């Protein structure tokens, strides 16, 4: 057979085989692989994607219209925690005078006691007020500039703590007995750092010559003084670090002396006995002046008038 004829024959058969495979690959027994795309999926470019995602609303995660009590001189923290803040700004406003205190993490108040701290883990914009004063009492607003804006309100109640010595304002002791004074704090939100006790003008917490004992327990301070004597009489003051001081007068009675005797010996109808001599001399002086100037004038006027006419 001619070689060129054989070549043409092989090319023809190869062409027929390729055509059959392309027409229907299943005829040759090849498996039919599933398509990775669902039958209804239509691929679109990013510009043609019209999927609408829901808008997340900004909301507070702490309770609104809260009230907080704080003592003068302490530090108070007001919370403003919220979700989905995004690009919105968080501001703190003092409602009393609508004074802008902070915006974001920046302070806009000339009063350096006001500071803002952002706690990322809690999405909390905290307003810190240091060394709280009575004038800080009132309503504070945390506002988020969403559309529409939302606000959270917190009311701060500032308390002025006081102290009271039980058993006052006066107390009577006998020589040789033990003195125990109890000082109670009122309207305090935090315990004092210290409580100083004074006898007149001298602090006695760490007295060198007397056995003085002071016990502090939160809102309570107790002073112990054993075997009191006459020199222990006087004014005693309880002075907590964060509260107004209180006072009590202690009278140490000698043997056989009574409280009535102390008052009658020291005062006369409310006048101290050491003032009586001075008051007597002043009264005597006025009596003499009256007799020298007023009595002669009255006598001369009576002689000029003469006898009465009937």
PDB file of C-alpha atoms in Angstrom:
ATOM      1  CA  UNK A   1       0.000   0.000   0.000  1.00  0.00           C
ATOM      2  CA  UNK A   2       1.174   3.480  -0.813  1.00  0.00           C
ATOM      3  CA  UNK A   3       2.558   5.372   2.189  1.00  0.00           C
ATOM      4  CA  UNK A   4       0.772   8.678   1.445  1.00  0.00           C
ATOM      5  CA  UNK A   5      -2.505   6.800   1.269  1.00  0.00           C
ATOM      6  CA  UNK A   6      -1.911   5.225   4.676  1.00  0.00           C
ATOM      7  CA  UNK A   7      -1.177   8.647   6.193  1.00  0.00           C
ATOM      8  CA  UNK A   8      -4.410  10.095   4.843  1.00  0.00           C
ATOM      9  CA  UNK A   9      -6.286   7.086   6.217  1.00  0.00           C
ATOM     10  CA  UNK A  10      -4.887   7.558   9.770  1.00  0.00           C
ATOM     11  CA  UNK A  11      -5.638  11.297   9.788  1.00  0.00           C
ATOM     12  CA  UNK A  12      -9.226  10.634   8.711  1.00  0.00           C
ATOM     13  CA  UNK A  13      -9.832   8.114  11.502  1.00  0.00           C
ATOM     14  CA  UNK A  14      -8.262  10.408  14.131  1.00  0.00           C
ATOM     15  CA  UNK A  15     -10.468  13.283  13.033  1.00  0.00           C
ATOM     16  CA  UNK A  16     -13.585  11.126  13.259  1.00  0.00           C
ATOM     17  CA  UNK A  17     -12.578   9.985  16.788  1.00  0.00           C
ATOM     18  CA  UNK A  18     -12.079  13.547  18.035  1.00  0.00           C
ATOM     19  CA  UNK A  19     -15.407  14.654  16.563  1.00  0.00           C
ATOM     20  CA  UNK A  20     -17.258  11.826  18.277  1.00  0.00           C
ATOM     21  CA  UNK A  21     -15.651  12.634  21.672  1.00  0.00           C
ATOM     22  CA  UNK A  22     -16.562  16.292  21.437  1.00  0.00           C
ATOM     23  CA  UNK A  23     -20.128  15.577  20.404  1.00  0.00           C
ATOM     24  CA  UNK A  24     -20.996  13.360  23.315  1.00  0.00           C
ATOM     25  CA  UNK A  25     -18.379  12.309  25.828  1.00  0.00           C
ATOM     26  CA  UNK A  26     -20.908   9.997  27.533  1.00  0.00           C
ATOM     27  CA  UNK A  27     -20.787   7.668  24.509  1.00  0.00           C
ATOM     28  CA  UNK A  28     -17.250   6.734  25.520  1.00  0.00           C
ATOM     29  CA  UNK A  29     -18.280   6.054  29.171  1.00  0.00           C
ATOM     30  CA  UNK A  30     -16.741   9.124  30.850  1.00  0.00           C
ATOM     31  CA  UNK A  31     -18.378  10.089  34.212  1.00  0.00           C
ATOM     32  CA  UNK A  32     -20.641  13.147  34.368  1.00  0.00           C
ATOM     33  CA  UNK A  33     -19.174  15.440  37.087  1.00  0.00           C
ATOM     34  CA  UNK A  34     -21.661  17.777  38.851  1.00  0.00           C
ATOM     35  CA  UNK A  35     -21.213  21.514  38.459  1.00  0.00           C
ATOM     36  CA  UNK A  36     -19.812  23.366  41.513  1.00  0.00           C
ATOM     37  CA  UNK A  37     -22.430  26.127  41.053  1.00  0.00           C
ATOM     38  CA  UNK A  38     -26.133  25.779  41.936  1.00  0.00           C
ATOM     39  CA  UNK A  39     -28.334  25.617  38.841  1.00  0.00           C
ATOM     40  CA  UNK A  40     -30.040  28.955  39.659  1.00  0.00           C
ATOM     41  CA  UNK A  41     -26.880  30.928  40.516  1.00  0.00           C
ATOM     42  CA  UNK A  42     -26.079  33.863  38.325  1.00  0.00           C
ATOM     43  CA  UNK A  43     -22.655  35.439  38.691  1.00  0.00           C
ATOM     44  CA  UNK A  44     -22.643  39.243  38.753  1.00  0.00           C
ATOM     45  CA  UNK A  45     -19.883  41.773  39.087  1.00  0.00           C
ATOM     46  CA  UNK A  46     -19.454  43.790  42.329  1.00  0.00           C
ATOM     47  CA  UNK A  47     -21.009  46.810  40.676  1.00  0.00           C
ATOM     48  CA  UNK A  48     -24.145  44.803  39.938  1.00  0.00           C
ATOM     49  CA  UNK A  49     -24.517  43.400  43.547  1.00  0.00           C
ATOM     50  CA  UNK A  50     -27.737  44.908  44.943  1.00  0.00           C
ATOM     51  CA  UNK A  51     -27.850  43.017  48.289  1.00  0.00           C
ATOM     52  CA  UNK A  52     -29.270  45.258  51.116  1.00  0.00           C
ATOM     53  CA  UNK A  53     -27.830  44.763  54.610  1.00  0.00           C
ATOM     54  CA  UNK A  54     -29.864  45.836  57.724  1.00  0.00           C
ATOM     55  CA  UNK A  55     -28.720  49.021  59.531  1.00  0.00           C
ATOM     56  CA  UNK A  56     -27.529  48.428  63.123  1.00  0.00           C
ATOM     57  CA  UNK A  57     -29.140  50.863  65.570  1.00  0.00           C
ATOM     58  CA  UNK A  58     -27.053  52.659  68.186  1.00  0.00           C
ATOM     59  CA  UNK A  59     -28.304  51.830  71.680  1.00  0.00           C
ATOM     60  CA  UNK A  60     -27.192  52.167  75.290  1.00  0.00           C
ATOM     61  CA  UNK A  61     -26.277  49.044  77.230  1.00  0.00           C
ATOM     62  CA  UNK A  62     -26.663  50.600  80.691  1.00  0.00           C
ATOM     63  CA  UNK A  63     -29.785  51.756  82.479  1.00  0.00           C
ATOM     64  CA  UNK A  64     -31.054  55.265  81.765  1.00  0.00           C
ATOM     65  CA  UNK A  65     -32.134  57.881  84.351  1.00  0.00           C
ATOM     66  CA  UNK A  66     -29.896  56.542  87.104  1.00  0.00           C
ATOM     67  CA  UNK A  67     -29.093  58.236  90.424  1.00  0.00           C
ATOM     68  CA  UNK A  68     -25.756  58.209  92.203  1.00  0.00           C
ATOM     69  CA  UNK A  69     -24.672  59.445  95.638  1.00  0.00           C
ATOM     70  CA  UNK A  70     -21.210  60.827  96.229  1.00  0.00           C
ATOM     71  CA  UNK A  71     -19.517  62.445  99.197  1.00  0.00           C
ATOM     72  CA  UNK A  72     -17.738  65.801  99.077  1.00  0.00           C
ATOM     73  CA  UNK A  73     -14.037  65.335  98.324  1.00  0.00           C
ATOM     74  CA  UNK A  74     -14.345  61.896  96.699  1.00  0.00           C
ATOM     75  CA  UNK A  75     -14.214  60.776  93.038  1.00  0.00           C
ATOM     76  CA  UNK A  76     -17.383  59.743  91.210  1.00  0.00           C
ATOM     77  CA  UNK A  77     -17.677  57.858  87.886  1.00  0.00           C
ATOM     78  CA  UNK A  78     -20.704  58.175  85.576  1.00  0.00           C
ATOM     79  CA  UNK A  79     -21.068  55.463  82.901  1.00  0.00           C
ATOM     80  CA  UNK A  80     -22.171  55.726  79.258  1.00  0.00           C
ATOM     81  CA  UNK A  81     -21.865  52.321  77.545  1.00  0.00           C
ATOM     82  CA  UNK A  82     -23.369  51.825  74.091  1.00  0.00           C
ATOM     83  CA  UNK A  83     -23.325  49.444  71.098  1.00  0.00           C
ATOM     84  CA  UNK A  84     -22.950  50.260  67.385  1.00  0.00           C
ATOM     85  CA  UNK A  85     -21.628  53.773  67.961  1.00  0.00           C
ATOM     86  CA  UNK A  86     -19.644  53.669  64.721  1.00  0.00           C
ATOM     87  CA  UNK A  87     -18.474  57.093  63.539  1.00  0.00           C
ATOM     88  CA  UNK A  88     -20.872  58.946  65.852  1.00  0.00           C
ATOM     89  CA  UNK A  89     -19.494  61.207  68.593  1.00  0.00           C
ATOM     90  CA  UNK A  90     -20.150  60.685  72.311  1.00  0.00           C
ATOM     91  CA  UNK A  91     -20.420  63.827  74.466  1.00  0.00           C
ATOM     92  CA  UNK A  92     -21.009  64.598  78.145  1.00  0.00           C
ATOM     93  CA  UNK A  93     -23.076  67.701  79.035  1.00  0.00           C
ATOM     94  CA  UNK A  94     -23.872  69.267  82.409  1.00  0.00           C
ATOM     95  CA  UNK A  95     -27.595  70.002  82.219  1.00  0.00           C
ATOM     96  CA  UNK A  96     -27.602  72.729  84.881  1.00  0.00           C
ATOM     97  CA  UNK A  97     -25.958  75.230  82.524  1.00  0.00           C
ATOM     98  CA  UNK A  98     -25.701  73.074  79.336  1.00  0.00           C
ATOM     99  CA  UNK A  99     -21.930  73.216  79.659  1.00  0.00           C
ATOM    100  CA  UNK A 100     -20.112  70.884  77.230  1.00  0.00           C
ATOM    101  CA  UNK A 101     -17.711  68.804  79.315  1.00  0.00           C
ATOM    102  CA  UNK A 102     -16.256  66.230  76.890  1.00  0.00           C
ATOM    103  CA  UNK A 103     -16.430  65.205  73.223  1.00  0.00           C
ATOM    104  CA  UNK A 104     -15.118  61.762  72.346  1.00  0.00           C
ATOM    105  CA  UNK A 105     -11.997  61.306  74.446  1.00  0.00           C
ATOM    106  CA  UNK A 106     -11.238  65.038  74.684  1.00  0.00           C
ATOM    107  CA  UNK A 107     -12.139  67.320  77.596  1.00  0.00           C
ATOM    108  CA  UNK A 108     -13.725  70.686  76.765  1.00  0.00           C
ATOM    109  CA  UNK A 109     -14.050  72.022  80.324  1.00  0.00           C
ATOM    110  CA  UNK A 110     -11.645  74.451  81.964  1.00  0.00           C
ATOM    111  CA  UNK A 111     -12.278  72.564  85.199  1.00  0.00           C
ATOM    112  CA  UNK A 112      -9.590  69.880  85.249  1.00  0.00           C
ATOM    113  CA  UNK A 113     -11.626  67.812  87.714  1.00  0.00           C
ATOM    114  CA  UNK A 114     -13.744  66.577  84.759  1.00  0.00           C
ATOM    115  CA  UNK A 115     -12.114  63.833  82.673  1.00  0.00           C
ATOM    116  CA  UNK A 116     -13.364  61.218  80.215  1.00  0.00           C
ATOM    117  CA  UNK A 117     -11.998  57.685  79.971  1.00  0.00           C
ATOM    118  CA  UNK A 118     -12.941  55.241  77.222  1.00  0.00           C
ATOM    119  CA  UNK A 119     -13.029  51.545  78.181  1.00  0.00           C
ATOM    120  CA  UNK A 120     -12.813  49.713  74.852  1.00  0.00           C
ATOM    121  CA  UNK A 121     -13.823  46.294  76.190  1.00  0.00           C
ATOM    122  CA  UNK A 122     -17.159  47.674  77.378  1.00  0.00           C
ATOM    123  CA  UNK A 123     -17.628  50.526  74.863  1.00  0.00           C
ATOM    124  CA  UNK A 124     -17.993  52.754  77.902  1.00  0.00           C
ATOM    125  CA  UNK A 125     -17.322  56.505  77.826  1.00  0.00           C
ATOM    126  CA  UNK A 126     -16.854  57.199  81.547  1.00  0.00           C
ATOM    127  CA  UNK A 127     -17.091  60.691  83.040  1.00  0.00           C
ATOM    128  CA  UNK A 128     -14.781  61.018  86.061  1.00  0.00           C
ATOM    129  CA  UNK A 129     -15.342  63.900  88.509  1.00  0.00           C
ATOM    130  CA  UNK A 130     -12.520  64.259  91.022  1.00  0.00           C
ATOM    131  CA  UNK A 131     -12.745  66.035  94.377  1.00  0.00           C
ATOM    132  CA  UNK A 132     -16.535  66.306  94.150  1.00  0.00           C
ATOM    133  CA  UNK A 133     -17.977  69.620  95.396  1.00  0.00           C
ATOM    134  CA  UNK A 134     -21.499  70.608  96.434  1.00  0.00           C
ATOM    135  CA  UNK A 135     -21.883  72.623  93.215  1.00  0.00           C
ATOM    136  CA  UNK A 136     -21.453  69.396  91.179  1.00  0.00           C
ATOM    137  CA  UNK A 137     -24.889  68.211  92.315  1.00  0.00           C
ATOM    138  CA  UNK A 138     -27.343  67.808  89.410  1.00  0.00           C
ATOM    139  CA  UNK A 139     -28.145  66.017  86.131  1.00  0.00           C
ATOM    140  CA  UNK A 140     -25.534  64.965  83.550  1.00  0.00           C
ATOM    141  CA  UNK A 141     -26.320  63.935  79.965  1.00  0.00           C
ATOM    142  CA  UNK A 142     -24.396  61.543  77.725  1.00  0.00           C
ATOM    143  CA  UNK A 143     -25.381  62.247  74.103  1.00  0.00           C
ATOM    144  CA  UNK A 144     -24.547  60.234  70.955  1.00  0.00           C
ATOM    145  CA  UNK A 145     -24.756  62.076  67.613  1.00  0.00           C
ATOM    146  CA  UNK A 146     -26.693  59.364  65.782  1.00  0.00           C
ATOM    147  CA  UNK A 147     -29.695  60.041  63.530  1.00  0.00           C
ATOM    148  CA  UNK A 148     -31.708  60.908  65.505  1.00  0.00           C
ATOM    149  CA  UNK A 149     -29.447  61.672  68.503  1.00  0.00           C
ATOM    150  CA  UNK A 150     -29.971  59.617  71.656  1.00  0.00           C
ATOM    151  CA  UNK A 151     -29.266  60.619  75.269  1.00  0.00           C
ATOM    152  CA  UNK A 152     -28.627  58.948  78.604  1.00  0.00           C
ATOM    153  CA  UNK A 153     -29.170  60.848  81.889  1.00  0.00           C
ATOM    154  CA  UNK A 154     -27.522  60.410  85.290  1.00  0.00           C
ATOM    155  CA  UNK A 155     -28.377  62.393  88.433  1.00  0.00           C
ATOM    156  CA  UNK A 156     -25.592  63.033  90.931  1.00  0.00           C
ATOM    157  CA  UNK A 157     -26.467  63.684  94.591  1.00  0.00           C
ATOM    158  CA  UNK A 158     -23.574  65.267  96.505  1.00  0.00           C
ATOM    159  CA  UNK A 159     -23.584  64.665 100.261  1.00  0.00           C
ATOM    160  CA  UNK A 160     -21.788  66.629 102.969  1.00  0.00           C
ATOM    161  CA  UNK A 161     -20.774  64.102 105.596  1.00  0.00           C
ATOM    162  CA  UNK A 162     -20.985  65.112 109.253  1.00  0.00           C
ATOM    163  CA  UNK A 163     -19.953  63.555 112.540  1.00  0.00           C
ATOM    164  CA  UNK A 164     -21.636  63.298 115.941  1.00  0.00           C
ATOM    165  CA  UNK A 165     -20.202  62.469 119.353  1.00  0.00           C
ATOM    166  CA  UNK A 166     -22.845  60.467 121.200  1.00  0.00           C
ATOM    167  CA  UNK A 167     -23.940  61.758 124.586  1.00  0.00           C
ATOM    168  CA  UNK A 168     -23.251  65.447 123.854  1.00  0.00           C
ATOM    169  CA  UNK A 169     -23.153  68.355 124.135  1.00  0.00           C
ATOM    170  CA  UNK A 170     -21.882  67.889 127.732  1.00  0.00           C
ATOM    171  CA  UNK A 171     -20.783  64.937 129.787  1.00  0.00           C
ATOM    172  CA  UNK A 172     -19.853  64.624 133.497  1.00  0.00           C
ATOM    173  CA  UNK A 173     -17.180  62.310 134.824  1.00  0.00           C
ATOM    174  CA  UNK A 174     -15.763  61.585 138.255  1.00  0.00           C
ATOM    175  CA  UNK A 175     -12.070  61.651 138.984  1.00  0.00           C
ATOM    176  CA  UNK A 176     -10.419  58.276 138.368  1.00  0.00           C
ATOM    177  CA  UNK A 177     -13.120  56.931 136.048  1.00  0.00           C
ATOM    178  CA  UNK A 178     -12.605  55.969 132.398  1.00  0.00           C
ATOM    179  CA  UNK A 179     -13.760  58.139 129.527  1.00  0.00           C
ATOM    180  CA  UNK A 180     -15.197  56.553 126.357  1.00  0.00           C
ATOM    181  CA  UNK A 181     -16.339  58.802 123.512  1.00  0.00           C
ATOM    182  CA  UNK A 182     -18.030  57.393 120.384  1.00  0.00           C
ATOM    183  CA  UNK A 183     -17.946  59.454 117.161  1.00  0.00           C
ATOM    184  CA  UNK A 184     -20.417  58.398 114.440  1.00  0.00           C
ATOM    185  CA  UNK A 185     -20.243  59.549 110.800  1.00  0.00           C
ATOM    186  CA  UNK A 186     -23.439  60.613 109.039  1.00  0.00           C
ATOM    187  CA  UNK A 187     -24.156  60.730 105.270  1.00  0.00           C
ATOM    188  CA  UNK A 188     -20.760  59.327 104.328  1.00  0.00           C
ATOM    189  CA  UNK A 189     -20.324  57.148 101.233  1.00  0.00           C
ATOM    190  CA  UNK A 190     -16.701  56.253 101.947  1.00  0.00           C
ATOM    191  CA  UNK A 191     -14.848  55.643 105.218  1.00  0.00           C
ATOM    192  CA  UNK A 192     -12.461  58.389 106.340  1.00  0.00           C
ATOM    193  CA  UNK A 193      -8.735  58.071 105.746  1.00  0.00           C
ATOM    194  CA  UNK A 194      -8.145  59.097 109.363  1.00  0.00           C
ATOM    195  CA  UNK A 195      -9.983  60.479 112.416  1.00  0.00           C
ATOM    196  CA  UNK A 196      -8.127  62.884 114.697  1.00  0.00           C
ATOM    197  CA  UNK A 197      -9.202  63.546 118.284  1.00  0.00           C
ATOM    198  CA  UNK A 198      -8.426  66.857 119.996  1.00  0.00           C
ATOM    199  CA  UNK A 199      -8.513  67.955 123.640  1.00  0.00           C
ATOM    200  CA  UNK A 200      -9.018  71.708 123.321  1.00  0.00           C
ATOM    201  CA  UNK A 201      -6.362  72.571 120.692  1.00  0.00           C
ATOM    202  CA  UNK A 202      -4.069  69.554 121.179  1.00  0.00           C
ATOM    203  CA  UNK A 203      -4.324  66.359 119.139  1.00  0.00           C
ATOM    204  CA  UNK A 204      -4.310  63.380 121.496  1.00  0.00           C
ATOM    205  CA  UNK A 205      -4.290  60.357 119.150  1.00  0.00           C
ATOM    206  CA  UNK A 206      -0.624  59.827 119.938  1.00  0.00           C
ATOM    207  CA  UNK A 207      -0.345  61.417 123.370  1.00  0.00           C
ATOM    208  CA  UNK A 208       3.077  60.828 124.945  1.00  0.00           C
ATOM    209  CA  UNK A 209       2.169  61.163 128.611  1.00  0.00           C
ATOM    210  CA  UNK A 210      -1.393  59.835 128.739  1.00  0.00           C
ATOM    211  CA  UNK A 211      -2.757  56.397 127.919  1.00  0.00           C
ATOM    212  CA  UNK A 212      -5.057  57.275 125.016  1.00  0.00           C
ATOM    213  CA  UNK A 213      -6.523  54.649 122.687  1.00  0.00           C
ATOM    214  CA  UNK A 214      -8.363  55.346 119.425  1.00  0.00           C
ATOM    215  CA  UNK A 215     -10.206  52.645 117.446  1.00  0.00           C
ATOM    216  CA  UNK A 216     -11.537  53.359 113.937  1.00  0.00           C
ATOM    217  CA  UNK A 217     -14.007  51.064 112.192  1.00  0.00           C
ATOM    218  CA  UNK A 218     -15.407  52.471 108.958  1.00  0.00           C
ATOM    219  CA  UNK A 219     -17.942  55.086 109.980  1.00  0.00           C
ATOM    220  CA  UNK A 220     -17.135  54.811 113.705  1.00  0.00           C
ATOM    221  CA  UNK A 221     -14.292  56.140 115.881  1.00  0.00           C
ATOM    222  CA  UNK A 222     -13.953  55.483 119.629  1.00  0.00           C
ATOM    223  CA  UNK A 223     -11.697  57.348 122.070  1.00  0.00           C
ATOM    224  CA  UNK A 224     -10.631  55.690 125.348  1.00  0.00           C
ATOM    225  CA  UNK A 225      -9.027  57.638 128.209  1.00  0.00           C
ATOM    226  CA  UNK A 226      -8.413  55.868 131.518  1.00  0.00           C
ATOM    227  CA  UNK A 227      -8.320  57.411 135.013  1.00  0.00           C
ATOM    228  CA  UNK A 228      -9.428  60.904 134.116  1.00  0.00           C
ATOM    229  CA  UNK A 229      -8.461  63.839 136.324  1.00  0.00           C
ATOM    230  CA  UNK A 230      -9.443  67.482 136.603  1.00  0.00           C
ATOM    231  CA  UNK A 231      -6.944  68.473 133.896  1.00  0.00           C
ATOM    232  CA  UNK A 232      -8.852  66.285 131.415  1.00  0.00           C
ATOM    233  CA  UNK A 233     -11.867  68.610 131.551  1.00  0.00           C
ATOM    234  CA  UNK A 234     -12.518  70.707 128.467  1.00  0.00           C
ATOM    235  CA  UNK A 235     -13.606  70.530 124.855  1.00  0.00           C
ATOM    236  CA  UNK A 236     -13.102  67.289 122.906  1.00  0.00           C
ATOM    237  CA  UNK A 237     -13.297  67.281 119.083  1.00  0.00           C
ATOM    238  CA  UNK A 238     -13.757  64.405 116.644  1.00  0.00           C
ATOM    239  CA  UNK A 239     -12.310  65.449 113.260  1.00  0.00           C
ATOM    240  CA  UNK A 240     -12.691  62.894 110.418  1.00  0.00           C
ATOM    241  CA  UNK A 241     -10.737  63.477 107.206  1.00  0.00           C
ATOM    242  CA  UNK A 242     -13.856  63.707 105.016  1.00  0.00           C
ATOM    243  CA  UNK A 243     -16.577  65.009 107.340  1.00  0.00           C
ATOM    244  CA  UNK A 244     -17.429  68.034 109.459  1.00  0.00           C
ATOM    245  CA  UNK A 245     -16.030  67.801 113.012  1.00  0.00           C
ATOM    246  CA  UNK A 246     -18.140  67.431 116.165  1.00  0.00           C
ATOM    247  CA  UNK A 247     -17.562  68.566 119.757  1.00  0.00           C
ATOM    248  CA  UNK A 248     -18.411  67.666 123.332  1.00  0.00           C
ATOM    249  CA  UNK A 249     -17.621  69.321 126.686  1.00  0.00           C
ATOM    250  CA  UNK A 250     -16.251  67.016 129.397  1.00  0.00           C
ATOM    251  CA  UNK A 251     -16.517  68.001 133.089  1.00  0.00           C
ATOM    252  CA  UNK A 252     -14.395  65.992 135.513  1.00  0.00           C
ATOM    253  CA  UNK A 253     -15.897  66.315 139.006  1.00  0.00           C
ATOM    254  CA  UNK A 254     -13.808  66.311 142.147  1.00  0.00           C
ATOM    255  CA  UNK A 255     -14.761  64.274 145.201  1.00  0.00           C
ATOM    256  CA  UNK A 256     -18.225  65.267 146.436  1.00  0.00           C
ATOM    257  CA  UNK A 257     -18.728  67.838 143.651  1.00  0.00           C
ATOM    258  CA  UNK A 258     -21.991  67.832 141.680  1.00  0.00           C
ATOM    259  CA  UNK A 259     -22.882  69.206 138.244  1.00  0.00           C
ATOM    260  CA  UNK A 260     -25.143  71.800 139.877  1.00  0.00           C
ATOM    261  CA  UNK A 261     -22.239  73.025 141.981  1.00  0.00           C
ATOM    262  CA  UNK A 262     -20.090  73.446 138.878  1.00  0.00           C
ATOM    263  CA  UNK A 263     -22.709  75.591 137.151  1.00  0.00           C
ATOM    264  CA  UNK A 264     -23.570  77.699 140.245  1.00  0.00           C
ATOM    265  CA  UNK A 265     -19.922  78.305 141.001  1.00  0.00           C
ATOM    266  CA  UNK A 266     -18.939  79.283 137.505  1.00  0.00           C
ATOM    267  CA  UNK A 267     -21.955  81.330 136.382  1.00  0.00           C
ATOM    268  CA  UNK A 268     -24.613  83.620 137.781  1.00  0.00           C
ATOM    269  CA  UNK A 269     -27.698  83.495 135.589  1.00  0.00           C
ATOM    270  CA  UNK A 270     -25.488  82.703 132.597  1.00  0.00           C
ATOM    271  CA  UNK A 271     -22.702  85.210 133.551  1.00  0.00           C
ATOM    272  CA  UNK A 272     -19.247  83.736 134.282  1.00  0.00           C
ATOM    273  CA  UNK A 273     -18.155  84.318 137.875  1.00  0.00           C
ATOM    274  CA  UNK A 274     -14.870  85.956 136.842  1.00  0.00           C
ATOM    275  CA  UNK A 275     -16.865  88.686 135.084  1.00  0.00           C
ATOM    276  CA  UNK A 276     -18.962  89.646 138.116  1.00  0.00           C
ATOM    277  CA  UNK A 277     -16.436  92.049 139.757  1.00  0.00           C
ATOM    278  CA  UNK A 278     -15.963  93.939 136.512  1.00  0.00           C
ATOM    279  CA  UNK A 279     -19.713  94.219 135.935  1.00  0.00           C
ATOM    280  CA  UNK A 280     -20.230  95.460 139.532  1.00  0.00           C
ATOM    281  CA  UNK A 281     -17.642  98.212 139.099  1.00  0.00           C
ATOM    282  CA  UNK A 282     -19.266  99.369 135.862  1.00  0.00           C
ATOM    283  CA  UNK A 283     -22.691  99.557 137.489  1.00  0.00           C
ATOM    284  CA  UNK A 284     -21.254 101.480 140.448  1.00  0.00           C
ATOM    285  CA  UNK A 285     -19.600 103.951 138.085  1.00  0.00           C
ATOM    286  CA  UNK A 286     -22.885 104.650 136.262  1.00  0.00           C
ATOM    287  CA  UNK A 287     -24.685 105.135 139.593  1.00  0.00           C
ATOM    288  CA  UNK A 288     -22.139 107.747 140.669  1.00  0.00           C
ATOM    289  CA  UNK A 289     -22.377 109.623 137.380  1.00  0.00           C
ATOM    290  CA  UNK A 290     -26.141 109.671 137.645  1.00  0.00           C
ATOM    291  CA  UNK A 291     -26.044 111.076 141.165  1.00  0.00           C
ATOM    292  CA  UNK A 292     -23.549 113.812 140.194  1.00  0.00           C
ATOM    293  CA  UNK A 293     -25.228 115.131 137.048  1.00  0.00           C
ATOM    294  CA  UNK A 294     -28.882 114.169 137.012  1.00  0.00           C
ATOM    295  CA  UNK A 295     -29.971 114.780 140.601  1.00  0.00           C
ATOM    296  CA  UNK A 296     -28.745 118.483 140.831  1.00  0.00           C
ATOM    297  CA  UNK A 297     -30.571 119.348 137.599  1.00  0.00           C
ATOM    298  CA  UNK A 298     -33.840 117.894 138.855  1.00  0.00           C
ATOM    299  CA  UNK A 299     -33.479 119.839 142.136  1.00  0.00           C
ATOM    300  CA  UNK A 300     -32.885 123.205 140.401  1.00  0.00           C
ATOM    301  CA  UNK A 301     -35.871 122.745 138.104  1.00  0.00           C
ATOM    302  CA  UNK A 302     -38.159 122.146 141.069  1.00  0.00           C
ATOM    303  CA  UNK A 303     -37.026 125.421 142.779  1.00  0.00           C
ATOM    304  CA  UNK A 304     -37.596 127.542 139.626  1.00  0.00           C
ATOM    305  CA  UNK A 305     -41.170 126.420 139.287  1.00  0.00           C
ATOM    306  CA  UNK A 306     -42.165 127.768 142.748  1.00  0.00           C
ATOM    307  CA  UNK A 307     -45.338 126.936 144.645  1.00  0.00           C
ATOM    308  CA  UNK A 308     -48.317 125.758 142.731  1.00  0.00           C
ATOM    309  CA  UNK A 309     -51.177 128.266 142.165  1.00  0.00           C
ATOM    310  CA  UNK A 310     -54.595 127.190 143.316  1.00  0.00           C
TER     311      UNK A 310
END
